[in-house]
Amino acid sequence: KESFLRFYSPLSMSFSRVYYTLIVFSILGAFDKLNKDWMVNFEPLGPSQKTMDICLLTLYVTALVCNVINMPFDDLLHYSYRRIPDWYTLPLNSEFKSDYTLWYTLSIIK
């Protein structure tokens, strides 16, 4: 965990912003595809195409929600690094560890 925090902390805010931007563009593309397919009545695949479009849009929105929930922790990592560059060597309290576990779980989901 310590080596990961050492390398990820300085870049966490940038990674979070880039991921947010890419996922927003992905949602816009999926929504555009859904609308175009809707206009042609989901031909040639029919209902299965509608299901795929809605599932894709749902997955992208889920990734966006997970990223938004994770943003404060990414900011905490970045600002901790800016304030004390070797902060990860200090003892970590239980609240930080539980937040890290949540952040890790949501990162795996997204």
PDB file of N, CA and C in Angstrom:
ATOM      1  N   LYS A   1       0.832  -1.193   0.000  1.00  0.00           N
ATOM      2  CA  LYS A   1       0.000   0.000   0.000  1.00  0.00           C
ATOM      3  C   LYS A   1       0.875   1.255   0.000  1.00  0.00           C
ATOM      4  N   GLU A   2       1.959   1.216   0.765  1.00  0.00           N
ATOM      5  CA  GLU A   2       2.808   2.398   0.873  1.00  0.00           C
ATOM      6  C   GLU A   2       3.432   2.776  -0.464  1.00  0.00           C
ATOM      7  N   SER A   3       3.904   1.801  -1.206  1.00  0.00           N
ATOM      8  CA  SER A   3       4.522   2.108  -2.497  1.00  0.00           C
ATOM      9  C   SER A   3       3.484   2.638  -3.484  1.00  0.00           C
ATOM     10  N   PHE A   4       2.269   2.103  -3.422  1.00  0.00           N
ATOM     11  CA  PHE A   4       1.208   2.614  -4.292  1.00  0.00           C
ATOM     12  C   PHE A   4       0.906   4.069  -3.960  1.00  0.00           C
ATOM     13  N   LEU A   5       0.748   4.384  -2.672  1.00  0.00           N
ATOM     14  CA  LEU A   5       0.453   5.753  -2.267  1.00  0.00           C
ATOM     15  C   LEU A   5       1.583   6.705  -2.634  1.00  0.00           C
ATOM     16  N   ARG A   6       2.803   6.235  -2.563  1.00  0.00           N
ATOM     17  CA  ARG A   6       3.958   7.072  -2.913  1.00  0.00           C
ATOM     18  C   ARG A   6       3.895   7.495  -4.379  1.00  0.00           C
ATOM     19  N   PHE A   7       3.528   6.593  -5.264  1.00  0.00           N
ATOM     20  CA  PHE A   7       3.485   6.923  -6.683  1.00  0.00           C
ATOM     21  C   PHE A   7       2.165   7.548  -7.122  1.00  0.00           C
ATOM     22  N   TYR A   8       1.065   7.158  -6.501  1.00  0.00           N
ATOM     23  CA  TYR A   8      -0.244   7.640  -6.942  1.00  0.00           C
ATOM     24  C   TYR A   8      -0.580   9.020  -6.391  1.00  0.00           C
ATOM     25  N   SER A   9      -0.144   9.339  -5.185  1.00  0.00           N
ATOM     26  CA  SER A   9      -0.527  10.606  -4.542  1.00  0.00           C
ATOM     27  C   SER A   9      -0.242  11.844  -5.383  1.00  0.00           C
ATOM     28  N   PRO A  10       0.956  12.000  -5.946  1.00  0.00           N
ATOM     29  CA  PRO A  10       1.194  13.217  -6.721  1.00  0.00           C
ATOM     30  C   PRO A  10       0.339  13.309  -7.980  1.00  0.00           C
ATOM     31  N   LEU A  11      -0.116  12.186  -8.484  1.00  0.00           N
ATOM     32  CA  LEU A  11      -0.863  12.171  -9.745  1.00  0.00           C
ATOM     33  C   LEU A  11      -2.359  11.964  -9.569  1.00  0.00           C
ATOM     34  N   SER A  12      -2.815  11.765  -8.353  1.00  0.00           N
ATOM     35  CA  SER A  12      -4.200  11.357  -8.125  1.00  0.00           C
ATOM     36  C   SER A  12      -5.215  12.352  -8.664  1.00  0.00           C
ATOM     37  N   MET A  13      -4.987  13.639  -8.461  1.00  0.00           N
ATOM     38  CA  MET A  13      -5.943  14.633  -8.933  1.00  0.00           C
ATOM     39  C   MET A  13      -5.989  14.663 -10.458  1.00  0.00           C
ATOM     40  N   SER A  14      -4.833  14.574 -11.097  1.00  0.00           N
ATOM     41  CA  SER A  14      -4.797  14.575 -12.564  1.00  0.00           C
ATOM     42  C   SER A  14      -5.492  13.344 -13.129  1.00  0.00           C
ATOM     43  N   PHE A  15      -5.216  12.172 -12.558  1.00  0.00           N
ATOM     44  CA  PHE A  15      -5.871  10.953 -13.020  1.00  0.00           C
ATOM     45  C   PHE A  15      -7.382  11.043 -12.862  1.00  0.00           C
ATOM     46  N   SER A  16      -7.833  11.570 -11.740  1.00  0.00           N
ATOM     47  CA  SER A  16      -9.265  11.691 -11.476  1.00  0.00           C
ATOM     48  C   SER A  16      -9.928  12.613 -12.494  1.00  0.00           C
ATOM     49  N   ARG A  17      -9.282  13.726 -12.798  1.00  0.00           N
ATOM     50  CA  ARG A  17      -9.846  14.674 -13.773  1.00  0.00           C
ATOM     51  C   ARG A  17      -9.879  14.096 -15.177  1.00  0.00           C
ATOM     52  N   VAL A  18      -8.819  13.416 -15.564  1.00  0.00           N
ATOM     53  CA  VAL A  18      -8.777  12.812 -16.904  1.00  0.00           C
ATOM     54  C   VAL A  18      -9.854  11.737 -17.023  1.00  0.00           C
ATOM     55  N   TYR A  19      -9.976  10.885 -16.002  1.00  0.00           N
ATOM     56  CA  TYR A  19     -10.987   9.830 -16.029  1.00  0.00           C
ATOM     57  C   TYR A  19     -12.385  10.435 -16.099  1.00  0.00           C
ATOM     58  N   TYR A  20     -12.621  11.490 -15.331  1.00  0.00           N
ATOM     59  CA  TYR A  20     -13.925  12.158 -15.336  1.00  0.00           C
ATOM     60  C   TYR A  20     -14.245  12.683 -16.742  1.00  0.00           C
ATOM     61  N   THR A  21     -13.275  13.325 -17.361  1.00  0.00           N
ATOM     62  CA  THR A  21     -13.477  13.861 -18.706  1.00  0.00           C
ATOM     63  C   THR A  21     -13.774  12.741 -19.707  1.00  0.00           C
ATOM     64  N   LEU A  22     -13.006  11.675 -19.643  1.00  0.00           N
ATOM     65  CA  LEU A  22     -13.220  10.563 -20.583  1.00  0.00           C
ATOM     66  C   LEU A  22     -14.569   9.882 -20.365  1.00  0.00           C
ATOM     67  N   ILE A  23     -14.973   9.722 -19.106  1.00  0.00           N
ATOM     68  CA  ILE A  23     -16.246   9.050 -18.858  1.00  0.00           C
ATOM     69  C   ILE A  23     -17.424   9.929 -19.292  1.00  0.00           C
ATOM     70  N   VAL A  24     -17.287  11.248 -19.152  1.00  0.00           N
ATOM     71  CA  VAL A  24     -18.353  12.144 -19.630  1.00  0.00           C
ATOM     72  C   VAL A  24     -18.471  12.052 -21.147  1.00  0.00           C
ATOM     73  N   PHE A  25     -17.339  12.043 -21.853  1.00  0.00           N
ATOM     74  CA  PHE A  25     -17.390  11.877 -23.309  1.00  0.00           C
ATOM     75  C   PHE A  25     -17.989  10.523 -23.688  1.00  0.00           C
ATOM     76  N   SER A  26     -17.696   9.489 -22.922  1.00  0.00           N
ATOM     77  CA  SER A  26     -18.252   8.164 -23.191  1.00  0.00           C
ATOM     78  C   SER A  26     -19.764   8.152 -22.996  1.00  0.00           C
ATOM     79  N   ILE A  27     -20.224   8.828 -21.954  1.00  0.00           N
ATOM     80  CA  ILE A  27     -21.675   8.911 -21.721  1.00  0.00           C
ATOM     81  C   ILE A  27     -22.355   9.658 -22.860  1.00  0.00           C
ATOM     82  N   LEU A  28     -21.750  10.750 -23.296  1.00  0.00           N
ATOM     83  CA  LEU A  28     -22.330  11.495 -24.421  1.00  0.00           C
ATOM     84  C   LEU A  28     -22.382  10.631 -25.683  1.00  0.00           C
ATOM     85  N   GLY A  29     -21.319   9.871 -25.940  1.00  0.00           N
ATOM     86  CA  GLY A  29     -21.307   8.992 -27.107  1.00  0.00           C
ATOM     87  C   GLY A  29     -22.343   7.885 -27.005  1.00  0.00           C
ATOM     88  N   ALA A  30     -22.482   7.297 -25.824  1.00  0.00           N
ATOM     89  CA  ALA A  30     -23.475   6.231 -25.639  1.00  0.00           C
ATOM     90  C   ALA A  30     -24.890   6.783 -25.770  1.00  0.00           C
ATOM     91  N   PHE A  31     -25.113   7.981 -25.238  1.00  0.00           N
ATOM     92  CA  PHE A  31     -26.437   8.591 -25.352  1.00  0.00           C
ATOM     93  C   PHE A  31     -26.747   8.942 -26.807  1.00  0.00           C
ATOM     94  N   ASP A  32     -25.736   9.430 -27.534  1.00  0.00           N
ATOM     95  CA  ASP A  32     -25.920   9.727 -28.951  1.00  0.00           C
ATOM     96  C   ASP A  32     -26.240   8.457 -29.729  1.00  0.00           C
ATOM     97  N   LYS A  33     -25.543   7.362 -29.433  1.00  0.00           N
ATOM     98  CA  LYS A  33     -25.809   6.088 -30.103  1.00  0.00           C
ATOM     99  C   LYS A  33     -27.223   5.599 -29.797  1.00  0.00           C
ATOM    100  N   LEU A  34     -27.628   5.729 -28.531  1.00  0.00           N
ATOM    101  CA  LEU A  34     -28.980   5.322 -28.160  1.00  0.00           C
ATOM    102  C   LEU A  34     -30.020   6.124 -28.936  1.00  0.00           C
ATOM    103  N   ASN A  35     -29.820   7.425 -29.059  1.00  0.00           N
ATOM    104  CA  ASN A  35     -30.775   8.255 -29.803  1.00  0.00           C
ATOM    105  C   ASN A  35     -30.805   7.911 -31.286  1.00  0.00           C
ATOM    106  N   LYS A  36     -29.626   7.674 -31.871  1.00  0.00           N
ATOM    107  CA  LYS A  36     -29.594   7.306 -33.296  1.00  0.00           C
ATOM    108  C   LYS A  36     -30.271   5.958 -33.532  1.00  0.00           C
ATOM    109  N   ASP A  37     -30.017   4.999 -32.647  1.00  0.00           N
ATOM    110  CA  ASP A  37     -30.665   3.700 -32.773  1.00  0.00           C
ATOM    111  C   ASP A  37     -32.172   3.819 -32.556  1.00  0.00           C
ATOM    112  N   TRP A  38     -32.581   4.690 -31.660  1.00  0.00           N
ATOM    113  CA  TRP A  38     -34.001   4.895 -31.379  1.00  0.00           C
ATOM    114  C   TRP A  38     -34.705   5.436 -32.626  1.00  0.00           C
ATOM    115  N   MET A  39     -34.011   6.342 -33.363  1.00  0.00           N
ATOM    116  CA  MET A  39     -34.611   6.949 -34.551  1.00  0.00           C
ATOM    117  C   MET A  39     -34.839   5.934 -35.660  1.00  0.00           C
ATOM    118  N   VAL A  40     -34.017   4.879 -35.723  1.00  0.00           N
ATOM    119  CA  VAL A  40     -34.194   3.857 -36.751  1.00  0.00           C
ATOM    120  C   VAL A  40     -34.852   2.610 -36.171  1.00  0.00           C
ATOM    121  N   ASN A  41     -35.480   2.774 -35.009  1.00  0.00           N
ATOM    122  CA  ASN A  41     -36.242   1.700 -34.357  1.00  0.00           C
ATOM    123  C   ASN A  41     -35.368   0.478 -34.050  1.00  0.00           C
ATOM    124  N   PHE A  42     -34.108   0.743 -33.682  1.00  0.00           N
ATOM    125  CA  PHE A  42     -33.150  -0.287 -33.264  1.00  0.00           C
ATOM    126  C   PHE A  42     -32.958  -1.382 -34.316  1.00  0.00           C
ATOM    127  N   GLU A  43     -33.003  -0.993 -35.581  1.00  0.00           N
ATOM    128  CA  GLU A  43     -32.740  -1.938 -36.660  1.00  0.00           C
ATOM    129  C   GLU A  43     -31.244  -2.017 -36.887  1.00  0.00           C
ATOM    130  N   PRO A  44     -30.664  -3.085 -37.300  1.00  0.00           N
ATOM    131  CA  PRO A  44     -31.240  -4.355 -37.698  1.00  0.00           C
ATOM    132  C   PRO A  44     -31.368  -5.341 -36.539  1.00  0.00           C
ATOM    133  N   LEU A  45     -30.872  -5.024 -35.327  1.00  0.00           N
ATOM    134  CA  LEU A  45     -30.875  -6.021 -34.267  1.00  0.00           C
ATOM    135  C   LEU A  45     -32.133  -6.020 -33.400  1.00  0.00           C
ATOM    136  N   GLY A  46     -32.896  -4.954 -33.441  1.00  0.00           N
ATOM    137  CA  GLY A  46     -34.145  -4.909 -32.698  1.00  0.00           C
ATOM    138  C   GLY A  46     -33.949  -4.715 -31.203  1.00  0.00           C
ATOM    139  N   PRO A  47     -34.773  -5.416 -30.411  1.00  0.00           N
ATOM    140  CA  PRO A  47     -34.758  -5.219 -28.953  1.00  0.00           C
ATOM    141  C   PRO A  47     -33.400  -5.501 -28.299  1.00  0.00           C
ATOM    142  N   SER A  48     -32.632  -6.415 -28.861  1.00  0.00           N
ATOM    143  CA  SER A  48     -31.321  -6.696 -28.255  1.00  0.00           C
ATOM    144  C   SER A  48     -30.398  -5.481 -28.376  1.00  0.00           C
ATOM    145  N   GLN A  49     -30.525  -4.725 -29.472  1.00  0.00           N
ATOM    146  CA  GLN A  49     -29.731  -3.506 -29.632  1.00  0.00           C
ATOM    147  C   GLN A  49     -30.142  -2.475 -28.587  1.00  0.00           C
ATOM    148  N   LYS A  50     -31.423  -2.361 -28.320  1.00  0.00           N
ATOM    149  CA  LYS A  50     -31.916  -1.425 -27.298  1.00  0.00           C
ATOM    150  C   LYS A  50     -31.367  -1.815 -25.931  1.00  0.00           C
ATOM    151  N   THR A  51     -31.379  -3.097 -25.625  1.00  0.00           N
ATOM    152  CA  THR A  51     -30.863  -3.583 -24.340  1.00  0.00           C
ATOM    153  C   THR A  51     -29.374  -3.288 -24.209  1.00  0.00           C
ATOM    154  N   MET A  52     -28.616  -3.519 -25.282  1.00  0.00           N
ATOM    155  CA  MET A  52     -27.175  -3.248 -25.242  1.00  0.00           C
ATOM    156  C   MET A  52     -26.899  -1.760 -25.043  1.00  0.00           C
ATOM    157  N   ASP A  53     -27.641  -0.910 -25.736  1.00  0.00           N
ATOM    158  CA  ASP A  53     -27.444   0.536 -25.592  1.00  0.00           C
ATOM    159  C   ASP A  53     -27.746   1.011 -24.178  1.00  0.00           C
ATOM    160  N   ILE A  54     -28.824   0.523 -23.606  1.00  0.00           N
ATOM    161  CA  ILE A  54     -29.205   0.932 -22.249  1.00  0.00           C
ATOM    162  C   ILE A  54     -28.211   0.386 -21.227  1.00  0.00           C
ATOM    163  N   CYS A  55     -27.755  -0.840 -21.410  1.00  0.00           N
ATOM    164  CA  CYS A  55     -26.750  -1.405 -20.493  1.00  0.00           C
ATOM    165  C   CYS A  55     -25.445  -0.618 -20.566  1.00  0.00           C
ATOM    166  N   LEU A  56     -25.022  -0.263 -21.757  1.00  0.00           N
ATOM    167  CA  LEU A  56     -23.798   0.507 -21.932  1.00  0.00           C
ATOM    168  C   LEU A  56     -23.916   1.861 -21.239  1.00  0.00           C
ATOM    169  N   LEU A  57     -25.020   2.537 -21.434  1.00  0.00           N
ATOM    170  CA  LEU A  57     -25.249   3.825 -20.791  1.00  0.00           C
ATOM    171  C   LEU A  57     -25.283   3.684 -19.266  1.00  0.00           C
ATOM    172  N   THR A  58     -25.907   2.627 -18.780  1.00  0.00           N
ATOM    173  CA  THR A  58     -25.971   2.380 -17.336  1.00  0.00           C
ATOM    174  C   THR A  58     -24.580   2.123 -16.756  1.00  0.00           C
ATOM    175  N   LEU A  59     -23.764   1.350 -17.453  1.00  0.00           N
ATOM    176  CA  LEU A  59     -22.402   1.091 -16.981  1.00  0.00           C
ATOM    177  C   LEU A  59     -21.560   2.365 -16.935  1.00  0.00           C
ATOM    178  N   TYR A  60     -21.687   3.203 -17.941  1.00  0.00           N
ATOM    179  CA  TYR A  60     -20.936   4.460 -17.944  1.00  0.00           C
ATOM    180  C   TYR A  60     -21.397   5.384 -16.809  1.00  0.00           C
ATOM    181  N   VAL A  61     -22.694   5.457 -16.580  1.00  0.00           N
ATOM    182  CA  VAL A  61     -23.198   6.304 -15.490  1.00  0.00           C
ATOM    183  C   VAL A  61     -22.739   5.753 -14.138  1.00  0.00           C
ATOM    184  N   THR A  62     -22.720   4.436 -13.984  1.00  0.00           N
ATOM    185  CA  THR A  62     -22.213   3.830 -12.746  1.00  0.00           C
ATOM    186  C   THR A  62     -20.749   4.190 -12.527  1.00  0.00           C
ATOM    187  N   ALA A  63     -19.949   4.138 -13.577  1.00  0.00           N
ATOM    188  CA  ALA A  63     -18.537   4.520 -13.474  1.00  0.00           C
ATOM    189  C   ALA A  63     -18.398   5.993 -13.107  1.00  0.00           C
ATOM    190  N   LEU A  64     -19.263   6.838 -13.659  1.00  0.00           N
ATOM    191  CA  LEU A  64     -19.229   8.263 -13.328  1.00  0.00           C
ATOM    192  C   LEU A  64     -19.555   8.493 -11.856  1.00  0.00           C
ATOM    193  N   VAL A  65     -20.592   7.831 -11.359  1.00  0.00           N
ATOM    194  CA  VAL A  65     -20.971   7.974  -9.953  1.00  0.00           C
ATOM    195  C   VAL A  65     -19.847   7.503  -9.037  1.00  0.00           C
ATOM    196  N   CYS A  66     -19.243   6.373  -9.358  1.00  0.00           N
ATOM    197  CA  CYS A  66     -18.111   5.878  -8.550  1.00  0.00           C
ATOM    198  C   CYS A  66     -16.956   6.873  -8.571  1.00  0.00           C
ATOM    199  N   ASN A  67     -16.695   7.465  -9.719  1.00  0.00           N
ATOM    200  CA  ASN A  67     -15.611   8.437  -9.810  1.00  0.00           C
ATOM    201  C   ASN A  67     -15.917   9.695  -8.995  1.00  0.00           C
ATOM    202  N   VAL A  68     -17.151  10.162  -9.042  1.00  0.00           N
ATOM    203  CA  VAL A  68     -17.520  11.358  -8.274  1.00  0.00           C
ATOM    204  C   VAL A  68     -17.410  11.079  -6.776  1.00  0.00           C
ATOM    205  N   ILE A  69     -17.797   9.896  -6.347  1.00  0.00           N
ATOM    206  CA  ILE A  69     -17.674   9.534  -4.934  1.00  0.00           C
ATOM    207  C   ILE A  69     -16.199   9.459  -4.527  1.00  0.00           C
ATOM    208  N   ASN A  70     -15.338   9.020  -5.432  1.00  0.00           N
ATOM    209  CA  ASN A  70     -13.911   8.881  -5.137  1.00  0.00           C
ATOM    210  C   ASN A  70     -13.132  10.190  -5.199  1.00  0.00           C
ATOM    211  N   MET A  71     -13.667  11.210  -5.839  1.00  0.00           N
ATOM    212  CA  MET A  71     -12.919  12.451  -6.032  1.00  0.00           C
ATOM    213  C   MET A  71     -12.405  13.084  -4.738  1.00  0.00           C
ATOM    214  N   PRO A  72     -13.200  13.174  -3.676  1.00  0.00           N
ATOM    215  CA  PRO A  72     -12.656  13.782  -2.452  1.00  0.00           C
ATOM    216  C   PRO A  72     -11.439  13.034  -1.901  1.00  0.00           C
ATOM    217  N   PHE A  73     -11.428  11.717  -2.008  1.00  0.00           N
ATOM    218  CA  PHE A  73     -10.280  10.965  -1.524  1.00  0.00           C
ATOM    219  C   PHE A  73      -9.067  11.189  -2.412  1.00  0.00           C
ATOM    220  N   ASP A  74      -9.288  11.284  -3.733  1.00  0.00           N
ATOM    221  CA  ASP A  74      -8.185  11.611  -4.630  1.00  0.00           C
ATOM    222  C   ASP A  74      -7.606  12.983  -4.290  1.00  0.00           C
ATOM    223  N   ASP A  75      -8.486  13.937  -4.003  1.00  0.00           N
ATOM    224  CA  ASP A  75      -8.020  15.263  -3.599  1.00  0.00           C
ATOM    225  C   ASP A  75      -7.232  15.194  -2.293  1.00  0.00           C
ATOM    226  N   LEU A  76      -7.710  14.404  -1.349  1.00  0.00           N
ATOM    227  CA  LEU A  76      -7.006  14.237  -0.083  1.00  0.00           C
ATOM    228  C   LEU A  76      -5.599  13.667  -0.311  1.00  0.00           C
ATOM    229  N   LEU A  77      -5.494  12.672  -1.164  1.00  0.00           N
ATOM    230  CA  LEU A  77      -4.185  12.100  -1.470  1.00  0.00           C
ATOM    231  C   LEU A  77      -3.254  13.146  -2.077  1.00  0.00           C
ATOM    232  N   HIS A  78      -3.784  13.896  -3.017  1.00  0.00           N
ATOM    233  CA  HIS A  78      -2.954  14.897  -3.698  1.00  0.00           C
ATOM    234  C   HIS A  78      -2.514  16.002  -2.738  1.00  0.00           C
ATOM    235  N   TYR A  79      -3.454  16.538  -1.981  1.00  0.00           N
ATOM    236  CA  TYR A  79      -3.095  17.639  -1.082  1.00  0.00           C
ATOM    237  C   TYR A  79      -2.237  17.178   0.086  1.00  0.00           C
ATOM    238  N   SER A  80      -2.386  15.946   0.508  1.00  0.00           N
ATOM    239  CA  SER A  80      -1.495  15.403   1.540  1.00  0.00           C
ATOM    240  C   SER A  80      -0.068  15.343   1.005  1.00  0.00           C
ATOM    241  N   TYR A  81       0.056  14.921  -0.242  1.00  0.00           N
ATOM    242  CA  TYR A  81       1.383  14.880  -0.855  1.00  0.00           C
ATOM    243  C   TYR A  81       1.965  16.286  -0.999  1.00  0.00           C
ATOM    244  N   ARG A  82       1.141  17.249  -1.400  1.00  0.00           N
ATOM    245  CA  ARG A  82       1.629  18.621  -1.569  1.00  0.00           C
ATOM    246  C   ARG A  82       2.088  19.230  -0.243  1.00  0.00           C
ATOM    247  N   ARG A  83       1.387  18.884   0.831  1.00  0.00           N
ATOM    248  CA  ARG A  83       1.717  19.443   2.142  1.00  0.00           C
ATOM    249  C   ARG A  83       2.930  18.751   2.758  1.00  0.00           C
ATOM    250  N   ILE A  84       2.929  17.417   2.754  1.00  0.00           N
ATOM    251  CA  ILE A  84       4.022  16.631   3.321  1.00  0.00           C
ATOM    252  C   ILE A  84       4.356  15.544   2.309  1.00  0.00           C
ATOM    253  N   PRO A  85       5.402  15.717   1.506  1.00  0.00           N
ATOM    254  CA  PRO A  85       5.682  14.768   0.417  1.00  0.00           C
ATOM    255  C   PRO A  85       5.824  13.301   0.833  1.00  0.00           C
ATOM    256  N   ASP A  86       6.276  13.027   2.038  1.00  0.00           N
ATOM    257  CA  ASP A  86       6.391  11.622   2.454  1.00  0.00           C
ATOM    258  C   ASP A  86       5.349  11.268   3.516  1.00  0.00           C
ATOM    259  N   TRP A  87       4.150  11.785   3.350  1.00  0.00           N
ATOM    260  CA  TRP A  87       3.072  11.593   4.324  1.00  0.00           C
ATOM    261  C   TRP A  87       2.692  10.129   4.492  1.00  0.00           C
ATOM    262  N   TYR A  88       2.867   9.325   3.472  1.00  0.00           N
ATOM    263  CA  TYR A  88       2.457   7.910   3.505  1.00  0.00           C
ATOM    264  C   TYR A  88       3.303   7.083   4.465  1.00  0.00           C
ATOM    265  N   THR A  89       4.438   7.617   4.908  1.00  0.00           N
ATOM    266  CA  THR A  89       5.260   6.896   5.881  1.00  0.00           C
ATOM    267  C   THR A  89       4.777   7.119   7.312  1.00  0.00           C
ATOM    268  N   LEU A  90       3.912   8.105   7.505  1.00  0.00           N
ATOM    269  CA  LEU A  90       3.360   8.382   8.836  1.00  0.00           C
ATOM    270  C   LEU A  90       2.310   7.337   9.182  1.00  0.00           C
ATOM    271  N   PRO A  91       2.021   7.163  10.460  1.00  0.00           N
ATOM    272  CA  PRO A  91       0.964   6.208  10.838  1.00  0.00           C
ATOM    273  C   PRO A  91      -0.396   6.678  10.308  1.00  0.00           C
ATOM    274  N   LEU A  92      -1.127   5.770   9.711  1.00  0.00           N
ATOM    275  CA  LEU A  92      -2.438   6.095   9.140  1.00  0.00           C
ATOM    276  C   LEU A  92      -3.528   5.692  10.127  1.00  0.00           C
ATOM    277  N   ASN A  93      -4.485   6.594  10.328  1.00  0.00           N
ATOM    278  CA  ASN A  93      -5.558   6.286  11.288  1.00  0.00           C
ATOM    279  C   ASN A  93      -6.607   5.365  10.657  1.00  0.00           C
ATOM    280  N   SER A  94      -7.491   4.876  11.491  1.00  0.00           N
ATOM    281  CA  SER A  94      -8.493   3.906  11.020  1.00  0.00           C
ATOM    282  C   SER A  94      -9.481   4.538  10.048  1.00  0.00           C
ATOM    283  N   GLU A  95      -9.783   5.831  10.216  1.00  0.00           N
ATOM    284  CA  GLU A  95     -10.699   6.501   9.287  1.00  0.00           C
ATOM    285  C   GLU A  95     -10.103   6.542   7.879  1.00  0.00           C
ATOM    286  N   PHE A  96      -8.808   6.848   7.798  1.00  0.00           N
ATOM    287  CA  PHE A  96      -8.148   6.856   6.491  1.00  0.00           C
ATOM    288  C   PHE A  96      -8.165   5.468   5.880  1.00  0.00           C
ATOM    289  N   LYS A  97      -7.902   4.458   6.684  1.00  0.00           N
ATOM    290  CA  LYS A  97      -7.883   3.083   6.168  1.00  0.00           C
ATOM    291  C   LYS A  97      -9.253   2.666   5.646  1.00  0.00           C
ATOM    292  N   SER A  98     -10.328   3.053   6.348  1.00  0.00           N
ATOM    293  CA  SER A  98     -11.672   2.697   5.873  1.00  0.00           C
ATOM    294  C   SER A  98     -12.014   3.477   4.606  1.00  0.00           C
ATOM    295  N   ASP A  99     -11.603   4.755   4.541  1.00  0.00           N
ATOM    296  CA  ASP A  99     -11.812   5.532   3.315  1.00  0.00           C
ATOM    297  C   ASP A  99     -11.027   4.944   2.149  1.00  0.00           C
ATOM    298  N   TYR A 100      -9.824   4.483   2.433  1.00  0.00           N
ATOM    299  CA  TYR A 100      -9.002   3.859   1.391  1.00  0.00           C
ATOM    300  C   TYR A 100      -9.662   2.582   0.881  1.00  0.00           C
ATOM    301  N   THR A 101     -10.234   1.808   1.789  1.00  0.00           N
ATOM    302  CA  THR A 101     -10.921   0.578   1.388  1.00  0.00           C
ATOM    303  C   THR A 101     -12.111   0.895   0.486  1.00  0.00           C
ATOM    304  N   LEU A 102     -12.895   1.920   0.854  1.00  0.00           N
ATOM    305  CA  LEU A 102     -14.025   2.336   0.020  1.00  0.00           C
ATOM    306  C   LEU A 102     -13.528   2.821  -1.335  1.00  0.00           C
ATOM    307  N   TRP A 103     -12.481   3.647  -1.331  1.00  0.00           N
ATOM    308  CA  TRP A 103     -11.924   4.169  -2.571  1.00  0.00           C
ATOM    309  C   TRP A 103     -11.453   3.021  -3.470  1.00  0.00           C
ATOM    310  N   TYR A 104     -10.770   2.055  -2.879  1.00  0.00           N
ATOM    311  CA  TYR A 104     -10.259   0.915  -3.638  1.00  0.00           C
ATOM    312  C   TYR A 104     -11.405   0.106  -4.241  1.00  0.00           C
ATOM    313  N   THR A 105     -12.444  -0.148  -3.443  1.00  0.00           N
ATOM    314  CA  THR A 105     -13.591  -0.916  -3.924  1.00  0.00           C
ATOM    315  C   THR A 105     -14.281  -0.202  -5.088  1.00  0.00           C
ATOM    316  N   LEU A 106     -14.523   1.096  -4.935  1.00  0.00           N
ATOM    317  CA  LEU A 106     -15.178   1.843  -6.001  1.00  0.00           C
ATOM    318  C   LEU A 106     -14.284   1.952  -7.247  1.00  0.00           C
ATOM    319  N   SER A 107     -12.982   1.992  -7.056  1.00  0.00           N
ATOM    320  CA  SER A 107     -12.073   2.029  -8.207  1.00  0.00           C
ATOM    321  C   SER A 107     -12.131   0.709  -8.975  1.00  0.00           C
ATOM    322  N   ILE A 108     -12.259  -0.392  -8.260  1.00  0.00           N
ATOM    323  CA  ILE A 108     -12.391  -1.689  -8.924  1.00  0.00           C
ATOM    324  C   ILE A 108     -13.717  -1.754  -9.689  1.00  0.00           C
ATOM    325  N   ILE A 109     -14.783  -1.229  -9.109  1.00  0.00           N
ATOM    326  CA  ILE A 109     -16.090  -1.234  -9.766  1.00  0.00           C
ATOM    327  C   ILE A 109     -16.063  -0.407 -11.044  1.00  0.00           C
ATOM    328  N   LYS A 110     -15.435   0.766 -10.974  1.00  0.00           N
ATOM    329  CA  LYS A 110     -15.431   1.608 -12.166  1.00  0.00           C
ATOM    330  C   LYS A 110     -14.486   1.079 -13.212  1.00  0.00           C
TER     331      LYS A 110
END
